[in-house]
PDB file of C-alpha atoms and ligand atoms in Angstrom:
ATOM      1  CA  UNK A 659      91.619   0.817   5.608  1.00 64.00           C
ATOM      2  CA  UNK A 660      89.077   2.010   3.107  1.00 68.00           C
ATOM      3  CA  UNK A 661      85.084   0.973   3.866  1.00 77.00           C
ATOM      4  CA  UNK A 662      84.889  -0.498  -0.123  1.00 94.00           C
ATOM      5  CA  UNK A 663      88.216  -1.969   0.459  1.00 95.00           C
ATOM      6  CA  UNK A 664      87.167  -4.143   3.417  1.00 96.00           C
ATOM      7  CA  UNK A 665      84.030  -5.015   2.005  1.00 97.00           C
ATOM      8  CA  UNK A 666      85.669  -6.465  -1.371  1.00 98.00           C
ATOM      9  CA  UNK A 667      87.959  -8.117   1.084  1.00 98.00           C
ATOM     10  CA  UNK A 668      85.261  -9.671   2.797  1.00 98.00           C
ATOM     11  CA  UNK A 669      83.350 -10.794  -0.282  1.00 98.00           C
ATOM     12  CA  UNK A 670      86.616 -12.641  -1.417  1.00 98.00           C
ATOM     13  CA  UNK A 671      86.853 -14.218   1.822  1.00 98.00           C
ATOM     14  CA  UNK A 672      82.892 -15.345   1.416  1.00 98.00           C
ATOM     15  CA  UNK A 673      83.524 -16.400  -2.167  1.00 98.00           C
ATOM     16  CA  UNK A 674      87.029 -18.634  -1.368  1.00 98.00           C
ATOM     17  CA  UNK A 675      84.546 -20.376   0.825  1.00 98.00           C
ATOM     18  CA  UNK A 676      82.202 -20.417  -1.719  1.00 98.00           C
ATOM     19  CA  UNK A 677      83.733 -21.828  -4.425  1.00 98.00           C
ATOM     20  CA  UNK A 678      86.668 -23.945  -2.519  1.00 98.00           C
ATOM     21  CA  UNK A 679      89.471 -21.873  -3.830  1.00 98.00           C
ATOM     22  CA  UNK A 680      92.813 -20.882  -2.830  1.00 98.00           C
ATOM     23  CA  UNK A 681      94.590 -17.601  -4.041  1.00 98.00           C
ATOM     24  CA  UNK A 682      98.467 -17.477  -4.510  1.00 98.00           C
ATOM     25  CA  UNK A 683      99.907 -14.338  -5.098  1.00 98.00           C
ATOM     26  CA  UNK A 684     103.156 -12.899  -6.113  1.00 98.00           C
ATOM     27  CA  UNK A 685     105.221 -10.079  -3.868  1.00 97.00           C
ATOM     28  CA  UNK A 686     104.440  -8.054  -6.905  1.00 97.00           C
ATOM     29  CA  UNK A 687     101.053  -7.380  -6.559  1.00 97.00           C
ATOM     30  CA  UNK A 688      99.769  -4.391  -4.588  1.00 97.00           C
ATOM     31  CA  UNK A 689      99.273  -5.024  -1.030  1.00 96.00           C
ATOM     32  CA  UNK A 690      95.476  -5.114  -0.760  1.00 97.00           C
ATOM     33  CA  UNK A 691      95.877  -8.144  -3.093  1.00 98.00           C
ATOM     34  CA  UNK A 692      98.984  -9.943  -1.125  1.00 98.00           C
ATOM     35  CA  UNK A 693      96.305  -9.442   2.091  1.00 97.00           C
ATOM     36  CA  UNK A 694      93.641 -11.579   0.290  1.00 98.00           C
ATOM     37  CA  UNK A 695      95.974 -14.248  -0.768  1.00 98.00           C
ATOM     38  CA  UNK A 696      96.676 -17.608   0.864  1.00 98.00           C
ATOM     39  CA  UNK A 697      99.910 -17.964   0.138  1.00 98.00           C
ATOM     40  CA  UNK A 698     102.542 -15.594  -1.452  1.00 97.00           C
ATOM     41  CA  UNK A 699     105.568 -16.408  -3.141  1.00 95.00           C
ATOM     42  CA  UNK A 700     108.270 -16.025  -5.475  1.00 93.00           C
ATOM     43  CA  UNK A 701     107.581 -17.463  -9.247  1.00 91.00           C
ATOM     44  CA  UNK A 702     109.651 -20.766  -8.105  1.00 86.00           C
ATOM     45  CA  UNK A 703     107.549 -20.928  -4.689  1.00 93.00           C
ATOM     46  CA  UNK A 704     104.418 -20.439  -6.234  1.00 94.00           C
ATOM     47  CA  UNK A 705     105.317 -23.141  -8.961  1.00 89.00           C
ATOM     48  CA  UNK A 706     105.865 -25.538  -6.305  1.00 90.00           C
ATOM     49  CA  UNK A 707     103.073 -24.978  -4.053  1.00 95.00           C
ATOM     50  CA  UNK A 708     100.312 -25.322  -7.116  1.00 94.00           C
ATOM     51  CA  UNK A 709     101.410 -28.673  -6.877  1.00 92.00           C
ATOM     52  CA  UNK A 710     100.180 -29.406  -3.316  1.00 95.00           C
ATOM     53  CA  UNK A 711      96.880 -27.479  -3.055  1.00 96.00           C
ATOM     54  CA  UNK A 712      94.343 -29.736  -2.482  1.00 96.00           C
ATOM     55  CA  UNK A 713      91.329 -27.288  -2.971  1.00 97.00           C
ATOM     56  CA  UNK A 714      89.355 -27.778  -6.752  1.00 97.00           C
ATOM     57  CA  UNK A 715      90.532 -24.276  -7.788  1.00 98.00           C
ATOM     58  CA  UNK A 716      93.646 -22.122  -8.145  1.00 98.00           C
ATOM     59  CA  UNK A 717      92.994 -18.107  -8.227  1.00 98.00           C
ATOM     60  CA  UNK A 718      96.428 -16.552  -9.811  1.00 98.00           C
ATOM     61  CA  UNK A 719      97.028 -13.202  -8.362  1.00 98.00           C
ATOM     62  CA  UNK A 720      99.693 -12.118 -10.765  1.00 98.00           C
ATOM     63  CA  UNK A 721     101.096 -12.172 -14.743  1.00 98.00           C
ATOM     64  CA  UNK A 722      99.686 -14.561 -17.189  1.00 98.00           C
ATOM     65  CA  UNK A 723     102.534 -16.811 -17.542  1.00 97.00           C
ATOM     66  CA  UNK A 724     102.403 -17.956 -13.729  1.00 97.00           C
ATOM     67  CA  UNK A 725      98.934 -18.562 -14.036  1.00 97.00           C
ATOM     68  CA  UNK A 726      99.975 -20.963 -17.358  1.00 97.00           C
ATOM     69  CA  UNK A 727     102.460 -22.645 -15.018  1.00 97.00           C
ATOM     70  CA  UNK A 728      99.925 -23.830 -12.150  1.00 96.00           C
ATOM     71  CA  UNK A 729      97.863 -24.961 -14.655  1.00 97.00           C
ATOM     72  CA  UNK A 730     100.478 -27.102 -16.561  1.00 97.00           C
ATOM     73  CA  UNK A 731     101.142 -28.562 -13.161  1.00 96.00           C
ATOM     74  CA  UNK A 732      97.370 -29.182 -12.152  1.00 96.00           C
ATOM     75  CA  UNK A 733      95.989 -29.761 -15.060  1.00 97.00           C
ATOM     76  CA  UNK A 734      92.632 -31.306 -13.346  1.00 97.00           C
ATOM     77  CA  UNK A 735      92.559 -28.125 -11.332  1.00 97.00           C
ATOM     78  CA  UNK A 736      89.977 -24.602 -12.769  1.00 98.00           C
ATOM     79  CA  UNK A 737      92.811 -22.152 -12.475  1.00 98.00           C
ATOM     80  CA  UNK A 738      91.671 -18.583 -12.346  1.00 98.00           C
ATOM     81  CA  UNK A 739      93.021 -15.636 -13.797  1.00 98.00           C
ATOM     82  CA  UNK A 740      91.346 -12.404 -12.828  1.00 98.00           C
ATOM     83  CA  UNK A 741      93.063 -10.398 -15.439  1.00 97.00           C
ATOM     84  CA  UNK A 742      94.518 -12.419 -18.362  1.00 97.00           C
ATOM     85  CA  UNK A 743      96.018  -9.502 -20.145  1.00 97.00           C
ATOM     86  CA  UNK A 744      98.857  -9.021 -17.570  1.00 98.00           C
ATOM     87  CA  UNK A 745     101.515  -9.785 -19.288  1.00 98.00           C
ATOM     88  CA  UNK A 746     105.093  -9.482 -19.099  1.00 98.00           C
ATOM     89  CA  UNK A 747     107.712  -8.054 -20.575  1.00 97.00           C
ATOM     90  CA  UNK A 748     110.031 -10.869 -20.942  1.00 98.00           C
ATOM     91  CA  UNK A 749     107.470 -13.445 -22.140  1.00 98.00           C
ATOM     92  CA  UNK A 750     106.214 -10.704 -24.869  1.00 98.00           C
ATOM     93  CA  UNK A 751     110.155 -10.736 -25.697  1.00 98.00           C
ATOM     94  CA  UNK A 752     110.465 -14.273 -26.763  1.00 98.00           C
ATOM     95  CA  UNK A 753     107.594 -16.034 -29.154  1.00 98.00           C
ATOM     96  CA  UNK A 754     107.472 -19.150 -28.808  1.00 98.00           C
ATOM     97  CA  UNK A 755     107.350 -20.090 -33.186  1.00 98.00           C
ATOM     98  CA  UNK A 756     111.094 -17.603 -33.033  1.00 98.00           C
ATOM     99  CA  UNK A 757     112.611 -19.492 -30.270  1.00 98.00           C
ATOM    100  CA  UNK A 758     111.519 -22.975 -32.468  1.00 98.00           C
ATOM    101  CA  UNK A 759     113.841 -21.685 -35.345  1.00 98.00           C
ATOM    102  CA  UNK A 760     116.517 -20.662 -33.741  1.00 98.00           C
ATOM    103  CA  UNK A 761     116.657 -23.926 -31.923  1.00 98.00           C
ATOM    104  CA  UNK A 762     116.339 -25.497 -35.159  1.00 98.00           C
ATOM    105  CA  UNK A 763     119.263 -23.118 -35.879  1.00 98.00           C
ATOM    106  CA  UNK A 764     121.671 -24.302 -33.181  1.00 98.00           C
ATOM    107  CA  UNK A 765     121.033 -28.246 -32.863  1.00 97.00           C
ATOM    108  CA  UNK A 766     123.569 -29.229 -30.512  1.00 98.00           C
ATOM    109  CA  UNK A 767     122.407 -26.633 -27.597  1.00 98.00           C
ATOM    110  CA  UNK A 768     119.713 -27.515 -24.808  1.00 98.00           C
ATOM    111  CA  UNK A 769     117.284 -24.848 -24.056  1.00 98.00           C
ATOM    112  CA  UNK A 770     117.020 -22.926 -20.908  1.00 98.00           C
ATOM    113  CA  UNK A 771     113.993 -20.631 -20.434  1.00 98.00           C
ATOM    114  CA  UNK A 772     113.223 -18.755 -17.761  1.00 96.00           C
ATOM    115  CA  UNK A 773     109.946 -19.151 -16.140  1.00 96.00           C
ATOM    116  CA  UNK A 774     108.424 -15.847 -17.278  1.00 97.00           C
ATOM    117  CA  UNK A 775     108.121 -16.982 -20.868  1.00 98.00           C
ATOM    118  CA  UNK A 776     104.811 -18.589 -22.758  1.00 98.00           C
ATOM    119  CA  UNK A 777     103.353 -22.219 -22.048  1.00 98.00           C
ATOM    120  CA  UNK A 778     104.581 -22.421 -26.169  1.00 98.00           C
ATOM    121  CA  UNK A 779     108.387 -21.043 -24.995  1.00 98.00           C
ATOM    122  CA  UNK A 780     108.238 -23.828 -22.383  1.00 98.00           C
ATOM    123  CA  UNK A 781     107.288 -27.084 -24.630  1.00 98.00           C
ATOM    124  CA  UNK A 782     110.110 -25.963 -26.745  1.00 98.00           C
ATOM    125  CA  UNK A 783     112.647 -25.876 -23.457  1.00 98.00           C
ATOM    126  CA  UNK A 784     114.758 -28.260 -22.586  1.00 98.00           C
ATOM    127  CA  UNK A 785     114.825 -27.093 -18.695  1.00 98.00           C
ATOM    128  CA  UNK A 786     113.493 -24.029 -17.062  1.00 98.00           C
ATOM    129  CA  UNK A 787     114.486 -21.811 -14.323  1.00 97.00           C
ATOM    130  CA  UNK A 788     113.452 -19.015 -12.045  1.00 95.00           C
ATOM    131  CA  UNK A 789     115.981 -16.419 -10.266  1.00 94.00           C
ATOM    132  CA  UNK A 790     115.936 -18.614  -7.348  1.00 92.00           C
ATOM    133  CA  UNK A 791     117.702 -21.218  -9.171  1.00 95.00           C
ATOM    134  CA  UNK A 792     118.973 -20.471 -12.664  1.00 97.00           C
ATOM    135  CA  UNK A 793     122.691 -21.017 -11.065  1.00 97.00           C
ATOM    136  CA  UNK A 794     121.471 -25.002 -10.099  1.00 97.00           C
ATOM    137  CA  UNK A 795     120.328 -25.392 -13.316  1.00 98.00           C
ATOM    138  CA  UNK A 796     122.964 -24.061 -15.615  1.00 98.00           C
ATOM    139  CA  UNK A 797     125.464 -25.997 -13.169  1.00 98.00           C
ATOM    140  CA  UNK A 798     123.789 -28.973 -13.667  1.00 97.00           C
ATOM    141  CA  UNK A 799     124.465 -29.176 -17.208  1.00 98.00           C
ATOM    142  CA  UNK A 800     127.812 -30.242 -17.892  1.00 98.00           C
ATOM    143  CA  UNK A 801     130.145 -27.566 -19.078  1.00 97.00           C
ATOM    144  CA  UNK A 802     130.437 -28.794 -22.672  1.00 97.00           C
ATOM    145  CA  UNK A 803     127.298 -28.717 -23.630  1.00 98.00           C
ATOM    146  CA  UNK A 804     126.353 -25.406 -25.375  1.00 98.00           C
ATOM    147  CA  UNK A 805     123.258 -23.706 -24.026  1.00 98.00           C
ATOM    148  CA  UNK A 806     120.439 -21.317 -26.039  1.00 98.00           C
ATOM    149  CA  UNK A 807     119.442 -19.446 -22.350  1.00 98.00           C
ATOM    150  CA  UNK A 808     115.921 -17.181 -22.922  1.00 98.00           C
ATOM    151  CA  UNK A 809     114.692 -14.473 -23.071  1.00 98.00           C
ATOM    152  CA  UNK A 810     116.386 -12.409 -19.953  1.00 98.00           C
ATOM    153  CA  UNK A 811     119.743 -11.224 -21.394  1.00 98.00           C
ATOM    154  CA  UNK A 812     120.513  -9.782 -17.780  1.00 98.00           C
ATOM    155  CA  UNK A 813     120.034 -13.026 -15.577  1.00 98.00           C
ATOM    156  CA  UNK A 814     121.909 -14.998 -18.531  1.00 98.00           C
ATOM    157  CA  UNK A 815     124.864 -12.905 -18.342  1.00 98.00           C
ATOM    158  CA  UNK A 816     124.886 -12.634 -14.447  1.00 98.00           C
ATOM    159  CA  UNK A 817     124.765 -16.531 -14.597  1.00 98.00           C
ATOM    160  CA  UNK A 818     127.495 -16.112 -17.198  1.00 98.00           C
ATOM    161  CA  UNK A 819     129.803 -13.987 -15.405  1.00 97.00           C
ATOM    162  CA  UNK A 820     128.841 -16.665 -11.860  1.00 98.00           C
ATOM    163  CA  UNK A 821     129.541 -20.102 -13.786  1.00 97.00           C
ATOM    164  CA  UNK A 822     132.635 -18.297 -16.376  1.00 97.00           C
ATOM    165  CA  UNK A 823     130.824 -20.440 -18.911  1.00 97.00           C
ATOM    166  CA  UNK A 824     131.358 -19.129 -22.695  1.00 95.00           C
ATOM    167  CA  UNK A 825     128.526 -21.534 -24.587  1.00 97.00           C
ATOM    168  CA  UNK A 826     125.298 -19.692 -23.745  1.00 98.00           C
ATOM    169  CA  UNK A 827     123.910 -17.681 -26.634  1.00 98.00           C
ATOM    170  CA  UNK A 828     121.330 -15.256 -24.773  1.00 98.00           C
ATOM    171  CA  UNK A 829     118.133 -14.376 -26.237  1.00 98.00           C
ATOM    172  CA  UNK A 830     118.103 -10.340 -26.083  1.00 98.00           C
ATOM    173  CA  UNK A 831     114.840  -9.871 -23.930  1.00 98.00           C
ATOM    174  CA  UNK A 832     115.007  -7.640 -20.852  1.00 98.00           C
ATOM    175  CA  UNK A 833     112.487  -6.766 -17.887  1.00 97.00           C
ATOM    176  CA  UNK A 834     111.454  -3.006 -18.366  1.00 94.00           C
ATOM    177  CA  UNK A 835     110.663  -2.512 -15.097  1.00 95.00           C
ATOM    178  CA  UNK A 836     114.301  -3.572 -13.717  1.00 96.00           C
ATOM    179  CA  UNK A 837     116.673  -2.320 -16.759  1.00 94.00           C
ATOM    180  CA  UNK A 838     114.829   1.121 -15.657  1.00 91.00           C
ATOM    181  CA  UNK A 839     117.282   1.696 -12.156  1.00 94.00           C
ATOM    182  CA  UNK A 840     119.912   4.062 -12.404  1.00 92.00           C
ATOM    183  CA  UNK A 841     122.783   3.688 -10.747  1.00 95.00           C
ATOM    184  CA  UNK A 842     123.832   6.965 -10.189  1.00 94.00           C
ATOM    185  CA  UNK A 843     120.774   7.393  -7.424  1.00 93.00           C
ATOM    186  CA  UNK A 844     121.517   3.929  -5.970  1.00 96.00           C
ATOM    187  CA  UNK A 845     125.064   5.535  -5.520  1.00 96.00           C
ATOM    188  CA  UNK A 846     123.462   8.890  -4.164  1.00 95.00           C
ATOM    189  CA  UNK A 847     121.257   6.492  -1.659  1.00 96.00           C
ATOM    190  CA  UNK A 848     124.339   4.893  -0.692  1.00 97.00           C
ATOM    191  CA  UNK A 849     126.110   8.431   0.562  1.00 97.00           C
ATOM    192  CA  UNK A 850     122.865   9.159   2.499  1.00 96.00           C
ATOM    193  CA  UNK A 851     122.947   5.490   4.214  1.00 97.00           C
ATOM    194  CA  UNK A 852     126.200   4.387   4.223  1.00 97.00           C
ATOM    195  CA  UNK A 853     125.699   1.154   6.353  1.00 98.00           C
ATOM    196  CA  UNK A 854     123.113   0.135   3.730  1.00 98.00           C
ATOM    197  CA  UNK A 855     122.695  -3.171   2.096  1.00 98.00           C
ATOM    198  CA  UNK A 856     122.050  -3.241  -1.228  1.00 98.00           C
ATOM    199  CA  UNK A 857     119.744  -5.583  -2.693  1.00 98.00           C
ATOM    200  CA  UNK A 858     118.906  -6.539  -5.889  1.00 98.00           C
ATOM    201  CA  UNK A 859     117.008  -8.997  -8.399  1.00 98.00           C
ATOM    202  CA  UNK A 860     119.439 -10.769 -11.293  1.00 98.00           C
ATOM    203  CA  UNK A 861     117.314  -9.587 -14.023  1.00 98.00           C
ATOM    204  CA  UNK A 862     119.126  -5.661 -13.156  1.00 98.00           C
ATOM    205  CA  UNK A 863     121.828  -4.835 -15.750  1.00 97.00           C
ATOM    206  CA  UNK A 864     125.558  -5.853 -14.915  1.00 98.00           C
ATOM    207  CA  UNK A 865     126.379  -2.694 -13.698  1.00 97.00           C
ATOM    208  CA  UNK A 866     123.447  -2.212 -11.190  1.00 97.00           C
ATOM    209  CA  UNK A 867     124.401  -6.255  -9.813  1.00 98.00           C
ATOM    210  CA  UNK A 868     127.869  -5.072  -9.347  1.00 98.00           C
ATOM    211  CA  UNK A 869     127.116  -2.602  -6.813  1.00 98.00           C
ATOM    212  CA  UNK A 870     124.948  -4.960  -5.002  1.00 98.00           C
ATOM    213  CA  UNK A 871     125.441  -6.236  -1.108  1.00 98.00           C
ATOM    214  CA  UNK A 872     123.219  -9.411  -2.481  1.00 98.00           C
ATOM    215  CA  UNK A 873     121.790 -10.913  -5.225  1.00 98.00           C
ATOM    216  CA  UNK A 874     118.811 -13.053  -5.481  1.00 97.00           C
ATOM    217  CA  UNK A 875     115.344 -13.781  -6.275  1.00 95.00           C
ATOM    218  CA  UNK A 876     112.032 -11.711  -4.218  1.00 95.00           C
ATOM    219  CA  UNK A 877     111.987 -14.905  -1.691  1.00 94.00           C
ATOM    220  CA  UNK A 878     115.346 -14.775  -1.491  1.00 96.00           C
ATOM    221  CA  UNK A 879     115.822 -11.296  -1.156  1.00 97.00           C
ATOM    222  CA  UNK A 880     113.316 -11.207   1.690  1.00 97.00           C
ATOM    223  CA  UNK A 881     115.123 -13.938   3.404  1.00 97.00           C
ATOM    224  CA  UNK A 882     118.148 -11.821   3.553  1.00 98.00           C
ATOM    225  CA  UNK A 883     117.014  -8.671   4.776  1.00 98.00           C
ATOM    226  CA  UNK A 884     115.874 -10.817   7.965  1.00 97.00           C
ATOM    227  CA  UNK A 885     118.966 -12.355   8.270  1.00 97.00           C
ATOM    228  CA  UNK A 886     121.705 -10.157   7.678  1.00 96.00           C
ATOM    229  CA  UNK A 887     121.719  -7.943  10.978  1.00 97.00           C
ATOM    230  CA  UNK A 888     121.614  -4.295   9.008  1.00 98.00           C
ATOM    231  CA  UNK A 889     118.760  -2.248   9.791  1.00 98.00           C
ATOM    232  CA  UNK A 890     118.742   0.140   6.124  1.00 98.00           C
ATOM    233  CA  UNK A 891     118.476  -1.632   2.980  1.00 98.00           C
ATOM    234  CA  UNK A 892     118.126  -0.056  -0.550  1.00 97.00           C
ATOM    235  CA  UNK A 893     116.052  -2.503  -2.779  1.00 97.00           C
ATOM    236  CA  UNK A 894     116.692  -2.566  -6.145  1.00 97.00           C
ATOM    237  CA  UNK A 895     113.657  -5.017  -8.098  1.00 97.00           C
ATOM    238  CA  UNK A 896     109.845  -3.908  -7.952  1.00 96.00           C
ATOM    239  CA  UNK A 897     108.523  -1.980  -5.347  1.00 93.00           C
ATOM    240  CA  UNK A 898     105.918  -4.366  -4.400  1.00 95.00           C
ATOM    241  CA  UNK A 899     107.970  -6.155  -2.530  1.00 96.00           C
ATOM    242  CA  UNK A 900     107.801  -3.594  -0.024  1.00 96.00           C
ATOM    243  CA  UNK A 901     104.812  -4.449   1.612  1.00 95.00           C
ATOM    244  CA  UNK A 902     106.252  -7.716   2.898  1.00 96.00           C
ATOM    245  CA  UNK A 903     109.549  -6.421   3.736  1.00 97.00           C
ATOM    246  CA  UNK A 904     108.011  -4.019   5.975  1.00 97.00           C
ATOM    247  CA  UNK A 905     105.133  -6.795   7.337  1.00 96.00           C
ATOM    248  CA  UNK A 906     107.939  -9.080   8.663  1.00 97.00           C
ATOM    249  CA  UNK A 907     110.521  -6.554   9.903  1.00 97.00           C
ATOM    250  CA  UNK A 908     109.049  -3.127  10.541  1.00 97.00           C
ATOM    251  CA  UNK A 909     112.191  -2.629  12.368  1.00 97.00           C
ATOM    252  CA  UNK A 910     114.054  -2.234   9.548  1.00 98.00           C
ATOM    253  CA  UNK A 911     114.518   0.836   7.094  1.00 98.00           C
ATOM    254  CA  UNK A 912     113.741  -0.279   3.729  1.00 97.00           C
ATOM    255  CA  UNK A 913     114.112   2.118   0.940  1.00 96.00           C
ATOM    256  CA  UNK A 914     113.123   1.657  -2.634  1.00 95.00           C
ATOM    257  CA  UNK A 915     115.561   2.521  -5.253  1.00 95.00           C
ATOM    258  CA  UNK A 916     114.315   5.060  -8.039  1.00 84.00           C
ATOM    259  CA  UNK A 917     113.948   4.375 -11.892  1.00 73.00           C
ATOM    260  CA  UNK A 918     116.214   6.488 -14.338  1.00 75.00           C
ATOM    261  CA  UNK A 919     113.101   8.460 -14.435  1.00 72.00           C
ATOM    262  CA  UNK A 920     111.646   9.369 -11.222  1.00 68.00           C
ATOM    263  CA  UNK A 921     108.208  10.732 -12.261  1.00 64.00           C
ATOM    264  CA  UNK A 922     107.554   7.399 -14.271  1.00 63.00           C
ATOM    265  CA  UNK A 923     107.222   5.049 -11.503  1.00 57.00           C
ATOM    266  CA  UNK A 924     108.148   2.211 -13.691  1.00 61.00           C
ATOM    267  CA  UNK A 925     109.986   0.497 -10.614  1.00 87.00           C
ATOM    268  CA  UNK A 926     106.120  -0.121 -10.675  1.00 93.00           C
ATOM    269  CA  UNK A 927     104.986  -3.568 -12.837  1.00 96.00           C
ATOM    270  CA  UNK A 928     102.608  -2.208 -14.370  1.00 95.00           C
ATOM    271  CA  UNK A 929     101.236  -5.820 -14.982  1.00 97.00           C
ATOM    272  CA  UNK A 930     100.877  -6.747 -11.849  1.00 97.00           C
ATOM    273  CA  UNK A 931      99.126  -3.843 -10.653  1.00 97.00           C
ATOM    274  CA  UNK A 932      96.115  -4.703 -13.177  1.00 97.00           C
ATOM    275  CA  UNK A 933      95.384  -7.456 -10.235  1.00 98.00           C
ATOM    276  CA  UNK A 934      92.797  -5.551  -8.445  1.00 98.00           C
ATOM    277  CA  UNK A 935      90.377  -6.707  -5.465  1.00 98.00           C
ATOM    278  CA  UNK A 936      86.961  -5.529  -7.696  1.00 98.00           C
ATOM    279  CA  UNK A 937      89.171  -8.283 -10.631  1.00 98.00           C
ATOM    280  CA  UNK A 938      89.654 -11.327  -8.046  1.00 98.00           C
ATOM    281  CA  UNK A 939      85.565 -10.844  -6.925  1.00 98.00           C
ATOM    282  CA  UNK A 940      84.269 -11.032 -10.251  1.00 98.00           C
ATOM    283  CA  UNK A 941      86.879 -13.839 -11.506  1.00 98.00           C
ATOM    284  CA  UNK A 942      85.825 -15.814  -8.440  1.00 98.00           C
ATOM    285  CA  UNK A 943      82.204 -14.744  -8.864  1.00 98.00           C
ATOM    286  CA  UNK A 944      81.863 -15.769 -12.557  1.00 98.00           C
ATOM    287  CA  UNK A 945      85.189 -18.409 -12.418  1.00 98.00           C
ATOM    288  CA  UNK A 946      86.023 -17.477 -15.119  1.00 98.00           C
ATOM    289  CA  UNK A 947      88.221 -16.186 -16.759  1.00 98.00           C
ATOM    290  CA  UNK A 948      90.189 -19.758 -16.779  1.00 98.00           C
ATOM    291  CA  UNK A 949      93.261 -20.489 -18.019  1.00 98.00           C
ATOM    292  CA  UNK A 950      93.028 -23.732 -20.937  1.00 98.00           C
ATOM    293  CA  UNK A 951      95.779 -25.126 -22.758  1.00 98.00           C
ATOM    294  CA  UNK A 952      95.915 -27.880 -25.239  1.00 98.00           C
ATOM    295  CA  UNK A 953      96.814 -30.860 -23.705  1.00 98.00           C
ATOM    296  CA  UNK A 954      99.663 -31.939 -26.649  1.00 98.00           C
ATOM    297  CA  UNK A 955     101.421 -28.261 -25.421  1.00 98.00           C
ATOM    298  CA  UNK A 956     100.321 -28.574 -21.905  1.00 98.00           C
ATOM    299  CA  UNK A 957     102.743 -31.843 -21.294  1.00 98.00           C
ATOM    300  CA  UNK A 958     105.724 -30.739 -23.451  1.00 98.00           C
ATOM    301  CA  UNK A 959     105.806 -28.047 -21.164  1.00 98.00           C
ATOM    302  CA  UNK A 960     105.605 -29.572 -18.146  1.00 98.00           C
ATOM    303  CA  UNK A 961     108.826 -32.021 -18.971  1.00 98.00           C
ATOM    304  CA  UNK A 962     110.397 -28.652 -18.467  1.00 98.00           C
ATOM    305  CA  UNK A 963     109.030 -27.552 -15.469  1.00 97.00           C
ATOM    306  CA  UNK A 964     109.500 -30.974 -14.028  1.00 96.00           C
ATOM    307  CA  UNK A 965     113.209 -30.758 -14.833  1.00 97.00           C
ATOM    308  CA  UNK A 966     113.545 -27.529 -12.984  1.00 95.00           C
ATOM    309  CA  UNK A 967     111.485 -28.459  -9.606  1.00 93.00           C
ATOM    310  CA  UNK A 968     113.669 -31.889  -9.604  1.00 93.00           C
ATOM    311  CA  UNK A 969     116.861 -29.815  -9.434  1.00 89.00           C
ATOM    312  CA  UNK A 970     115.232 -26.637  -6.907  1.00 67.00           C
TER     313      UNK A 970
HETATM  314  P1  13P B1441     110.617 -13.846  -9.122  1.00 90.22           P
HETATM  315  O1  13P B1441     111.156 -15.563  -9.207  1.00 90.22           O
HETATM  316  O2  13P B1441     112.060 -13.573  -7.949  1.00 90.22           O
HETATM  317  O3  13P B1441     109.714 -14.043  -7.700  1.00 90.22           O
HETATM  318  O4  13P B1441     110.617 -13.180 -10.155  1.00 90.22           O
HETATM  319  C1  13P B1441     109.650 -12.895 -10.594  1.00 90.22           C
HETATM  320  C2  13P B1441     109.724 -11.763 -11.459  1.00 90.22           C
HETATM  321  O5  13P B1441     108.462 -11.547 -12.739  1.00 90.22           O
HETATM  322  C3  13P B1441     110.740 -11.036 -11.807  1.00 90.22           C
HETATM  323  O6  13P B1441     110.793 -10.211 -12.260  1.00 90.22           O
HETATM  324 FE1  SF4 B1442     107.393  -9.805 -15.954  1.00 90.22          FE
HETATM  325 FE2  SF4 B1442     109.114  -7.395 -14.994  1.00 90.22          FE
HETATM  326 FE3  SF4 B1442     106.915  -7.702 -13.991  1.00 90.22          FE
HETATM  327 FE4  SF4 B1442     108.450  -9.293 -13.562  1.00 90.22          FE
HETATM  328  S1  SF4 B1442     108.562  -7.427 -13.230  1.00 90.22           S
HETATM  329  S2  SF4 B1442     106.498  -9.816 -13.765  1.00 90.22           S
HETATM  330  S3  SF4 B1442     109.824  -9.660 -14.946  1.00 90.22           S
HETATM  331  S4  SF4 B1442     107.574  -7.321 -16.265  1.00 90.22           S
END
């Protein structure tokens, strides 16, 4: 490991003690950022974990909506975000005022929103979901109750295929990383590794999900790879997850699925990769930037997140 990187990690350890801070990180951050985290997880696990943290400060190594979710659930804590401009293409695809208008046009619909949304969108949402629990959330709603499902059209249509539910209006949003995987290249890899299991995140398009041996959230994919007994895995999600896969299972072979254009590096989430060790040091030293949310919006968003956590 580069000396500079080692020094930054030591400085972060020192600052965590001094500032009584805990670092939560998503699996898509860089391996070095994951290495300084106290807790790594998928979106659902990170939201649930935030609630039980005793330290007064949480530093969220992830994208903005994740840190916002932690602040909504822990208003009394300081939630620091090293890179507030780290957005998410799904969160960007759904603006709160546009959703509010759409909801007013469909007054008999219940709003289910993916957690990859801003706090403003969550405030207009009846119940949130993540990729871990979207099926349970939708199944918890009476079959004759129409739903607006926002903003991921791929996750929404996957849930529609699983439930056979026709009364779901899907928002037209998508993740720029998960939309880019190439079926042709996955099938080529399958020829090279015929025994490989194809593991896919449900943000991918339907024709990619159709060739999956397993579909799930980042945490569910990790868990499946550990228990399924195969040796080779074609991993069809953001490549940051490979660090944790290889750490947990050095004996297994994880092959990242290439995007349509292999030169574009677009199986990487550019937003997640904005979080660096340097920015974490700076953020802990300055105790800023910090997430701040207007209380009425926070309260409304909290209801939709707690409705989700109650289902799990
Ligand atoms: P997970 O909930 O599976 O961690 O997914 C978060 C995400 O942003 C996927 O692109
Ligand atoms: Fe958002 Fe896609 Fe990045 Fe996940 S991978 S944070 S959905 S842009």
